[in-house]
């Protein structure tokens, strides 16, 4: 019943799901072959966090936008990008000569709606494996966007959500590039700030 | 094929299968089979005659040996993995090229052979659009100053009144409609919302229509609000 009410009373927020021009200025591709596996639960992730007791009901279609943005981010970050649409196995990785497999899951989605503004934070966890499916590294990434008078603008909450997701994708790709260049994987947090 | 192979073996009175390589004596002759460098390359066969004379039937034996070795090689090759220098496990996958749903940029995708995975997971999201400009999030920037073509929505507050309100039939009876900015028509409406400037359509609705109105107070919030009326009879039929 709640979801039915939210559909006629409240905000149904679908982000554009595409990276901005700034992303291509910040990220340059490196010559690596990387496969990305997106679990079904990531693509279906939806949040009903209102961000405040007095706020209107809101529905954020997070996974719907994050999936294409991750694909685009990895396309921009790695010269040989492969999307793995089937569950990964060591045999698949070896057959296609894939040295790195990355899988991402959404760890947390935070929303804060006040009279002053609207802040969204998306936290993800990424796991990196080698071709033997041995774990190389695990890291958390966080992307946030905090803006004022968001709901007053046409497309405001959508763009705000998109900005938070883009910051998260940027954090993931930059961390992967740094680790591949160095050849070391450490459990650290990489966070990019608010818009 | 197996029956023919076993018949040839019996013809030459061979009681065991010859080794893959090495010296073999068959039908009174010594045969040397050289091991191939790779499993899928051709076999090298050298024949040499021993000192004892070969007694009759030499031509038929040669033909039979040739047939035997051909069949044997063929039989073995059916179970041979014909890759270069490595053996890859069959993964039941295939490679396809897909296009990004928003940018159209192609990328490589590995899918399984099952029918379900043939569908692009982003099929329903396809629709190219311009990239967002985050400058529009600046509070100094007013709505519409920076073009935006992506999806948007607005809050829709729906209040259903009883049928007695609908019988009023006039716009003035619907509280708050007069304050709804007419300029917001279309711009504020979401994809499926109908915006009624002035509420005239409410009065023109069928008997039993309910007036749905929302009050706009520009002093308290910056929401873009819409009004929508829908017949109560229609709502009841939908239950």
Short mmCIF file of C-alpha atoms in Angstrom, two decimals:
data_model
loop_
_atom_site.label_atom_id
_atom_site.label_comp_id
_atom_site.label_asym_id
_atom_site.label_seq_id
_atom_site.Cartn_x
_atom_site.Cartn_y
_atom_site.Cartn_z
CA UNK A 1 0.00 0.00 0.00
CA UNK A 2 2.83 2.36 0.80
CA UNK A 3 4.37 2.04 -2.63
CA UNK A 4 0.97 2.57 -4.19
CA UNK A 5 0.47 5.75 -2.21
CA UNK A 6 3.95 6.97 -3.07
CA UNK A 7 3.22 6.61 -6.72
CA UNK A 8 0.43 9.16 -6.58
CA UNK A 9 1.65 11.21 -3.64
CA UNK A 10 5.32 11.94 -3.57
CA UNK A 11 8.42 12.03 -5.68
CA UNK A 12 9.38 9.25 -8.05
CA UNK A 13 12.97 10.02 -8.84
CA UNK A 14 14.66 8.50 -11.87
CA UNK A 15 18.12 9.92 -12.41
CA UNK A 16 19.33 10.53 -15.99
CA UNK A 17 21.84 7.67 -15.56
CA UNK A 18 24.54 9.28 -17.66
CA UNK A 19 27.84 10.83 -16.63
CA UNK A 20 28.52 14.53 -17.05
CA UNK A 21 31.19 16.07 -19.24
CA UNK A 22 33.37 16.57 -16.16
CA UNK A 23 33.91 12.83 -15.80
CA UNK A 24 35.76 12.48 -19.07
CA UNK A 25 37.98 15.40 -18.08
CA UNK A 26 38.94 13.76 -14.82
CA UNK A 27 39.33 10.14 -15.97
CA UNK A 28 41.56 8.92 -18.79
CA UNK A 29 41.61 5.28 -19.89
CA UNK A 30 44.47 3.00 -18.91
CA UNK A 31 45.56 -0.03 -20.98
CA UNK A 32 44.04 -2.77 -18.88
CA UNK A 33 41.42 -5.46 -19.49
CA UNK A 34 38.80 -5.36 -16.76
CA UNK A 35 35.53 -7.22 -16.43
CA UNK A 36 32.62 -5.88 -14.45
CA UNK A 37 29.89 -8.00 -12.97
CA UNK A 38 26.74 -6.26 -11.72
CA UNK A 39 24.64 -8.41 -9.40
CA UNK A 40 20.90 -8.33 -10.08
CA UNK A 41 20.23 -6.83 -6.65
CA UNK A 42 22.29 -3.78 -7.55
CA UNK A 43 20.30 -3.07 -10.70
CA UNK A 44 17.05 -3.45 -8.79
CA UNK A 45 18.03 -1.28 -5.80
CA UNK A 46 15.31 1.21 -4.84
CA UNK A 47 15.21 3.43 -1.76
CA UNK A 48 12.17 4.93 -0.09
CA UNK A 49 14.15 6.98 2.39
CA UNK A 50 12.25 10.24 2.86
CA UNK A 51 15.17 11.97 4.45
CA UNK A 52 13.08 13.53 7.17
CA UNK A 53 9.86 13.07 9.07
CA UNK A 54 8.14 16.05 7.49
CA UNK A 55 9.35 15.45 3.95
CA UNK A 56 7.19 14.14 1.14
CA UNK A 57 7.52 10.48 0.31
CA UNK A 58 10.28 9.85 -2.17
CA UNK A 59 11.31 6.85 -4.23
CA UNK A 60 14.85 6.77 -5.53
CA UNK A 61 15.61 4.35 -8.37
CA UNK A 62 19.26 4.08 -7.49
CA UNK A 63 20.28 0.85 -9.19
CA UNK A 64 18.53 1.75 -12.42
CA UNK A 65 20.87 4.70 -12.85
CA UNK A 66 23.98 3.30 -11.19
CA UNK A 67 24.20 0.32 -13.55
CA UNK A 68 24.59 2.29 -16.81
CA UNK A 69 26.80 4.83 -15.08
CA UNK A 70 29.17 2.13 -13.88
CA UNK A 71 29.35 0.71 -17.38
CA UNK A 72 30.07 4.13 -18.81
CA UNK A 73 32.62 4.87 -16.11
CA UNK A 74 34.48 1.64 -16.77
CA UNK A 75 34.36 2.27 -20.51
CA UNK A 76 36.04 5.59 -19.88
CA UNK A 77 38.53 4.21 -17.37
CA UNK A 78 39.81 1.07 -19.10
CA UNK A 79 40.69 0.45 -22.72
CA UNK A 80 39.44 -3.13 -22.66
CA UNK A 81 36.23 -3.22 -20.74
CA UNK A 82 34.03 -6.30 -20.61
CA UNK A 83 30.62 -6.56 -19.01
CA UNK A 84 30.04 -9.99 -17.58
CA UNK A 85 26.33 -10.71 -17.78
CA UNK A 86 26.64 -14.22 -16.44
CA UNK A 87 27.92 -15.33 -13.07
CA UNK A 88 31.71 -15.25 -13.20
CA UNK A 89 33.78 -18.40 -13.00
CA UNK A 90 37.49 -18.97 -13.14
CA UNK A 91 37.05 -20.83 -16.43
CA UNK A 92 35.37 -17.82 -18.03
CA UNK A 93 38.04 -15.43 -16.83
CA UNK A 94 40.84 -17.64 -18.11
CA UNK A 95 39.17 -18.37 -21.39
CA UNK A 96 38.86 -14.70 -22.22
CA UNK A 97 42.14 -13.66 -20.66
CA UNK A 98 40.62 -11.37 -18.03
CA UNK A 99 43.12 -10.44 -15.33
CA UNK A 100 40.74 -8.37 -13.19
CA UNK A 101 37.13 -8.92 -12.27
CA UNK A 102 35.27 -6.24 -10.36
CA UNK A 103 31.90 -6.63 -8.73
CA UNK A 104 30.04 -3.83 -6.98
CA UNK A 105 27.23 -3.78 -4.47
CA UNK A 106 25.37 -0.90 -2.89
CA UNK A 107 26.16 -0.75 0.77
CA UNK A 108 24.14 2.23 1.86
CA UNK A 109 21.96 5.03 0.58
CA UNK A 110 21.43 8.09 2.73
CA UNK A 111 19.01 10.87 2.10
CA UNK A 112 18.53 14.09 4.03
CA UNK A 113 15.80 16.53 3.14
CA UNK A 114 15.51 19.78 5.04
CA UNK A 115 14.13 23.19 4.34
CA UNK A 116 17.69 24.19 3.62
CA UNK A 117 18.57 21.61 1.08
CA UNK A 118 18.80 18.07 -0.08
CA UNK A 119 21.78 15.79 0.50
CA UNK A 120 22.27 12.32 -0.96
CA UNK A 121 25.10 9.93 -0.14
CA UNK A 122 25.63 6.62 -1.92
CA UNK A 123 28.08 4.12 -0.45
CA UNK A 124 29.21 1.07 -2.40
CA UNK A 125 31.53 -1.83 -1.82
CA UNK A 126 33.67 -3.15 -4.65
CA UNK A 127 35.47 -6.49 -4.74
CA UNK A 128 38.34 -7.21 -7.09
CA UNK A 129 39.35 -10.72 -8.15
CA UNK A 130 42.05 -12.18 -10.36
CA UNK A 131 41.54 -14.77 -13.09
CA UNK A 132 41.59 -17.58 -10.53
CA UNK A 133 38.76 -15.83 -8.67
CA UNK A 134 41.11 -15.15 -5.82
CA UNK A 135 40.30 -12.04 -3.92
CA UNK A 136 42.71 -9.17 -4.67
CA UNK A 137 41.10 -6.32 -2.81
CA UNK A 138 37.95 -4.83 -1.36
CA UNK A 139 37.15 -1.20 -0.96
CA UNK A 140 34.31 1.12 -0.11
CA UNK A 141 33.45 4.14 -2.11
CA UNK A 142 31.20 7.03 -1.25
CA UNK A 143 29.70 9.67 -3.46
CA UNK A 144 27.65 12.58 -2.19
CA UNK A 145 25.78 15.58 -3.44
CA UNK A 146 24.30 18.34 -1.29
CA UNK A 147 22.40 21.22 -2.82
CA UNK A 148 19.79 23.78 -1.88
CA UNK A 149 16.40 24.42 -3.40
CA UNK A 150 16.68 21.17 -5.24
CA UNK A 151 13.04 20.27 -5.26
CA UNK A 152 12.09 23.67 -6.57
CA UNK A 153 13.86 23.08 -9.84
CA UNK A 154 12.70 20.97 -12.69
CA UNK A 155 14.85 17.88 -12.53
CA UNK A 156 16.55 19.04 -9.36
CA UNK A 157 16.33 15.86 -7.26
CA UNK A 158 17.08 13.75 -10.33
CA UNK A 159 20.25 15.67 -11.09
CA UNK A 160 21.21 15.67 -7.41
CA UNK A 161 20.92 11.88 -7.32
CA UNK A 162 22.87 11.64 -10.56
CA UNK A 163 25.63 13.77 -9.09
CA UNK A 164 25.94 11.55 -6.03
CA UNK A 165 26.09 8.44 -8.18
CA UNK A 166 28.65 9.97 -10.50
CA UNK A 167 30.87 10.87 -7.57
CA UNK A 168 30.67 7.28 -6.42
CA UNK A 169 31.55 5.91 -9.85
CA UNK A 170 34.44 8.34 -10.06
CA UNK A 171 35.76 7.10 -6.73
CA UNK A 172 35.56 3.47 -7.83
CA UNK A 173 37.28 4.00 -11.17
CA UNK A 174 40.04 6.19 -9.79
CA UNK A 175 40.78 3.74 -6.99
CA UNK A 176 40.97 0.85 -9.47
CA UNK A 177 43.28 2.78 -11.76
CA UNK A 178 45.56 3.74 -8.90
CA UNK A 179 45.73 0.19 -7.60
CA UNK A 180 46.43 -1.30 -11.03
CA UNK A 181 49.21 1.19 -11.68
CA UNK A 182 50.78 0.49 -8.29
CA UNK A 183 50.06 -3.22 -8.37
CA UNK A 184 48.89 -3.18 -4.78
CA UNK A 185 45.44 -3.48 -3.31
CA UNK A 186 44.68 -2.18 0.14
CA UNK A 187 41.41 -1.78 1.96
CA UNK A 188 41.08 1.95 2.00
CA UNK A 189 38.28 4.34 1.52
CA UNK A 190 38.15 6.70 -1.35
CA UNK A 191 35.65 9.42 -1.20
CA UNK A 192 34.81 12.23 -3.51
CA UNK A 193 33.03 15.19 -2.19
CA UNK A 194 29.73 16.88 -2.67
CA UNK A 195 28.72 18.80 -5.74
CA UNK B 1 33.07 -47.12 -37.10
CA UNK B 2 33.97 -49.02 -33.96
CA UNK B 3 32.80 -52.28 -35.53
CA UNK B 4 35.03 -51.71 -38.57
CA UNK B 5 37.94 -50.86 -36.34
CA UNK B 6 37.52 -54.03 -34.31
CA UNK B 7 37.19 -56.07 -37.50
CA UNK B 8 40.53 -54.77 -38.74
CA UNK B 9 42.13 -55.66 -35.45
CA UNK B 10 40.86 -59.21 -35.70
CA UNK B 11 42.04 -59.46 -39.29
CA UNK B 12 45.58 -58.73 -38.22
CA UNK B 13 45.27 -60.85 -35.11
CA UNK B 14 46.17 -57.98 -32.89
CA UNK B 15 45.09 -58.71 -29.39
CA UNK B 16 45.82 -55.33 -27.89
CA UNK B 17 45.75 -51.78 -29.10
CA UNK B 18 49.11 -50.53 -30.31
CA UNK B 19 50.74 -47.75 -28.32
CA UNK B 20 50.51 -44.17 -29.53
CA UNK B 21 54.13 -44.15 -30.44
CA UNK B 22 57.09 -46.48 -30.37
CA UNK B 23 57.90 -49.66 -32.24
CA UNK B 24 55.00 -51.97 -32.99
CA UNK B 25 54.98 -55.29 -34.72
CA UNK B 26 51.91 -55.85 -36.79
CA UNK B 27 51.28 -58.54 -39.41
CA UNK B 28 54.87 -59.68 -39.41
CA UNK B 29 56.29 -56.19 -39.95
CA UNK B 30 57.91 -53.79 -37.56
CA UNK B 31 56.41 -50.36 -37.53
CA UNK B 32 57.71 -47.31 -35.74
CA UNK B 33 55.24 -44.61 -34.77
CA UNK B 34 56.92 -41.33 -33.95
CA UNK B 35 55.26 -39.22 -31.26
CA UNK B 36 53.76 -36.01 -32.59
CA UNK B 37 54.91 -32.67 -31.12
CA UNK B 38 51.26 -31.72 -30.42
CA UNK B 39 48.26 -33.88 -30.08
CA UNK B 40 46.50 -32.48 -33.09
CA UNK B 41 49.33 -32.61 -35.57
CA UNK B 42 49.85 -35.36 -38.06
CA UNK B 43 51.40 -38.57 -37.06
CA UNK B 44 54.68 -39.58 -38.57
CA UNK B 45 54.98 -43.19 -39.46
CA UNK B 46 58.08 -44.95 -40.51
CA UNK B 47 58.09 -48.45 -41.78
CA UNK B 48 61.05 -50.64 -41.90
CA UNK B 49 61.43 -54.22 -42.83
CA UNK B 50 63.23 -56.69 -40.66
CA UNK B 51 65.66 -59.19 -42.03
CA UNK B 52 63.14 -61.96 -42.41
CA UNK B 53 61.38 -62.15 -45.72
CA UNK B 54 57.81 -60.97 -45.87
CA UNK B 55 55.57 -63.82 -46.87
CA UNK B 56 52.77 -63.05 -49.30
CA UNK B 57 49.81 -60.75 -48.99
CA UNK B 58 52.00 -57.73 -48.59
CA UNK B 59 49.81 -55.42 -50.67
CA UNK B 60 46.60 -56.28 -48.84
CA UNK B 61 48.37 -55.85 -45.53
CA UNK B 62 49.65 -52.41 -46.49
CA UNK B 63 46.20 -51.28 -47.47
CA UNK B 64 44.70 -52.65 -44.31
CA UNK B 65 47.37 -51.01 -42.21
CA UNK B 66 46.78 -47.69 -43.90
CA UNK B 67 43.06 -47.97 -43.29
CA UNK B 68 43.63 -49.06 -39.72
CA UNK B 69 45.93 -46.17 -38.94
CA UNK B 70 43.61 -43.69 -40.62
CA UNK B 71 40.66 -44.89 -38.65
CA UNK B 72 42.66 -45.03 -35.47
CA UNK B 73 43.87 -41.47 -35.93
CA UNK B 74 40.36 -40.36 -36.77
CA UNK B 75 38.96 -42.12 -33.72
CA UNK B 76 41.52 -40.55 -31.45
CA UNK B 77 41.05 -37.07 -32.96
CA UNK B 78 37.37 -37.06 -31.96
CA UNK B 79 38.46 -36.90 -28.38
CA UNK B 80 41.31 -34.49 -28.94
CA UNK B 81 41.05 -30.86 -27.94
CA UNK B 82 42.17 -28.99 -31.02
CA UNK B 83 43.45 -25.79 -29.50
CA UNK B 84 46.90 -24.35 -29.84
CA UNK B 85 49.08 -25.16 -26.92
CA UNK B 86 46.50 -24.94 -24.13
CA UNK B 87 43.28 -26.66 -23.32
CA UNK B 88 40.37 -24.35 -22.37
CA UNK B 89 37.39 -25.61 -20.50
CA UNK B 90 34.11 -25.16 -22.30
CA UNK B 91 32.33 -22.30 -20.56
CA UNK B 92 29.02 -22.26 -22.48
CA UNK B 93 29.37 -18.52 -23.09
CA UNK B 94 29.56 -16.26 -26.06
CA UNK B 95 30.73 -12.76 -26.79
CA UNK B 96 28.34 -10.08 -27.99
CA UNK B 97 28.70 -6.38 -28.64
CA UNK B 98 26.14 -4.15 -27.01
CA UNK B 99 25.57 -0.44 -27.05
CA UNK B 100 25.41 1.69 -23.95
CA UNK B 101 21.74 2.58 -23.42
CA UNK B 102 22.43 6.29 -22.95
CA UNK B 103 25.52 7.05 -25.00
CA UNK B 104 25.37 4.40 -27.69
CA UNK B 105 29.05 3.63 -27.21
CA UNK B 106 29.66 -0.06 -27.91
CA UNK B 107 31.15 -2.43 -25.39
CA UNK B 108 31.90 -6.13 -25.20
CA UNK B 109 29.65 -8.34 -23.16
CA UNK B 110 29.98 -12.00 -22.22
CA UNK B 111 26.70 -13.84 -21.94
CA UNK B 112 25.72 -17.41 -21.42
CA UNK B 113 24.04 -19.45 -24.09
CA UNK B 114 20.75 -19.63 -22.23
CA UNK B 115 17.87 -17.74 -23.78
CA UNK B 116 17.24 -15.44 -20.82
CA UNK B 117 20.67 -13.91 -20.89
CA UNK B 118 20.34 -12.96 -24.54
CA UNK B 119 18.30 -9.92 -23.52
CA UNK B 120 20.21 -6.73 -22.92
CA UNK B 121 19.84 -5.94 -19.17
CA UNK B 122 19.60 -2.25 -20.04
CA UNK B 123 17.11 -2.68 -22.86
CA UNK B 124 14.29 -0.80 -21.15
CA UNK B 125 16.62 2.07 -20.24
CA UNK B 126 17.56 2.92 -23.80
CA UNK B 127 17.12 6.53 -24.70
CA UNK B 128 19.86 8.93 -25.54
CA UNK B 129 19.85 12.24 -23.74
CA UNK B 130 22.17 15.13 -23.15
CA UNK B 131 24.56 15.00 -20.24
CA UNK B 132 23.47 16.74 -17.05
CA UNK B 133 25.05 20.01 -16.04
CA UNK B 134 25.55 20.11 -12.29
CA UNK B 135 25.68 23.88 -12.27
CA UNK B 136 21.93 23.76 -12.08
CA UNK B 137 22.28 22.58 -8.49
CA UNK B 138 23.75 25.96 -7.56
CA UNK B 139 21.12 27.74 -5.46
CA UNK B 140 21.82 30.97 -7.33
CA UNK B 141 20.79 29.33 -10.56
CA UNK B 142 17.09 29.45 -11.13
CA UNK B 143 15.06 26.68 -12.60
CA UNK B 144 15.25 26.65 -16.35
CA UNK B 145 18.35 28.82 -16.64
CA UNK B 146 20.44 25.79 -17.47
CA UNK B 147 18.74 23.48 -19.96
CA UNK B 148 17.78 20.08 -18.69
CA UNK B 149 16.25 17.35 -20.84
CA UNK B 150 16.27 14.42 -18.48
CA UNK B 151 13.48 12.85 -16.45
CA UNK B 152 11.74 14.97 -13.85
CA UNK B 153 8.78 14.79 -11.55
CA UNK B 154 6.79 16.98 -9.30
CA UNK B 155 4.88 16.40 -6.18
CA UNK B 156 1.27 15.68 -6.82
CA UNK B 157 -1.01 16.22 -3.94
CA UNK B 158 -4.39 14.75 -4.53
CA UNK B 159 -7.36 15.45 -2.34
CA UNK B 160 -10.52 13.70 -3.14
CA UNK B 161 -13.70 15.57 -2.25
CA UNK B 162 -17.10 14.16 -1.94
CA UNK B 163 -19.55 14.30 -4.83
CA UNK B 164 -21.30 17.29 -3.24
CA UNK B 165 -18.30 19.49 -4.03
CA UNK B 166 -18.42 18.48 -7.66
CA UNK B 167 -22.02 19.66 -7.87
CA UNK B 168 -20.86 23.19 -7.22
CA UNK B 169 -19.58 23.15 -10.76
CA UNK B 170 -17.74 26.44 -10.55
CA UNK B 171 -14.12 27.16 -10.36
CA UNK B 172 -14.53 29.49 -7.45
CA UNK B 173 -15.83 26.72 -5.30
CA UNK B 174 -12.59 24.85 -5.51
CA UNK B 175 -10.37 26.35 -2.90
CA UNK B 176 -6.88 27.13 -3.99
CA UNK B 177 -7.34 26.80 -7.69
CA UNK B 178 -7.20 30.51 -8.20
CA UNK B 179 -3.75 30.63 -6.72
CA UNK B 180 -2.35 27.98 -8.99
CA UNK B 181 0.04 29.68 -11.39
CA UNK B 182 -1.17 29.21 -14.91
CA UNK B 183 2.36 29.62 -16.22
CA UNK B 184 3.30 26.34 -14.64
CA UNK B 185 1.05 24.47 -17.00
CA UNK B 186 3.01 21.85 -18.86
CA UNK B 187 6.31 22.86 -17.37
CA UNK B 188 5.40 21.52 -13.98
CA UNK B 189 3.38 18.57 -15.04
CA UNK B 190 4.95 15.18 -14.91
CA UNK B 191 4.72 12.71 -17.71
CA UNK B 192 1.25 11.54 -16.92
CA UNK B 193 -0.20 14.46 -15.01
CA UNK B 194 -2.87 16.71 -16.36
CA UNK B 195 -2.68 20.30 -15.35
CA UNK B 196 -5.85 22.26 -15.18
CA UNK B 197 -5.30 25.96 -15.24
CA UNK B 198 -8.24 27.65 -13.64
CA UNK B 199 -9.97 24.37 -13.08
CA UNK B 200 -12.42 24.87 -15.88
CA UNK B 201 -12.34 21.25 -16.76
CA UNK B 202 -13.59 20.40 -13.32
CA UNK B 203 -16.82 22.19 -13.89
CA UNK B 204 -17.14 20.62 -17.28
CA UNK B 205 -16.71 17.13 -15.94
CA UNK B 206 -19.39 14.53 -15.77
CA UNK B 207 -21.73 14.32 -12.84
CA UNK B 208 -19.97 12.80 -9.90
CA UNK B 209 -16.66 14.28 -10.83
CA UNK B 210 -14.47 15.14 -7.91
CA UNK B 211 -12.40 18.25 -7.74
CA UNK B 212 -8.85 17.68 -6.84
CA UNK B 213 -7.02 20.75 -5.84
CA UNK B 214 -3.89 21.72 -4.12
CA UNK B 215 -3.03 24.93 -2.43
CA UNK B 216 0.00 26.76 -3.49
CA UNK B 217 1.74 28.98 -1.01
CA UNK B 218 4.78 30.59 -2.47
CA UNK B 219 5.79 31.94 0.90
CA UNK B 220 6.46 28.54 2.37
CA UNK B 221 7.90 26.34 -0.30
CA UNK B 222 9.26 26.33 -3.80
CA UNK B 223 7.35 23.31 -4.92
CA UNK B 224 5.90 23.25 -8.36
CA UNK B 225 2.42 21.94 -7.86
CA UNK B 226 -0.10 20.48 -10.19
CA UNK B 227 -3.85 20.01 -10.05
CA UNK B 228 -5.65 17.08 -11.40
CA UNK B 229 -9.33 16.12 -11.41
CA UNK B 230 -10.70 12.74 -11.93
CA UNK B 231 -14.28 11.46 -11.81
CA UNK B 232 -15.23 9.70 -8.58
CA UNK B 233 -17.32 7.34 -10.61
CA UNK B 234 -14.20 6.44 -12.57
CA UNK B 235 -12.23 5.97 -9.36
CA UNK B 236 -14.93 3.73 -7.96
CA UNK B 237 -14.91 1.64 -11.09
CA UNK B 238 -11.21 1.23 -10.74
CA UNK B 239 -11.42 -0.33 -7.25
#
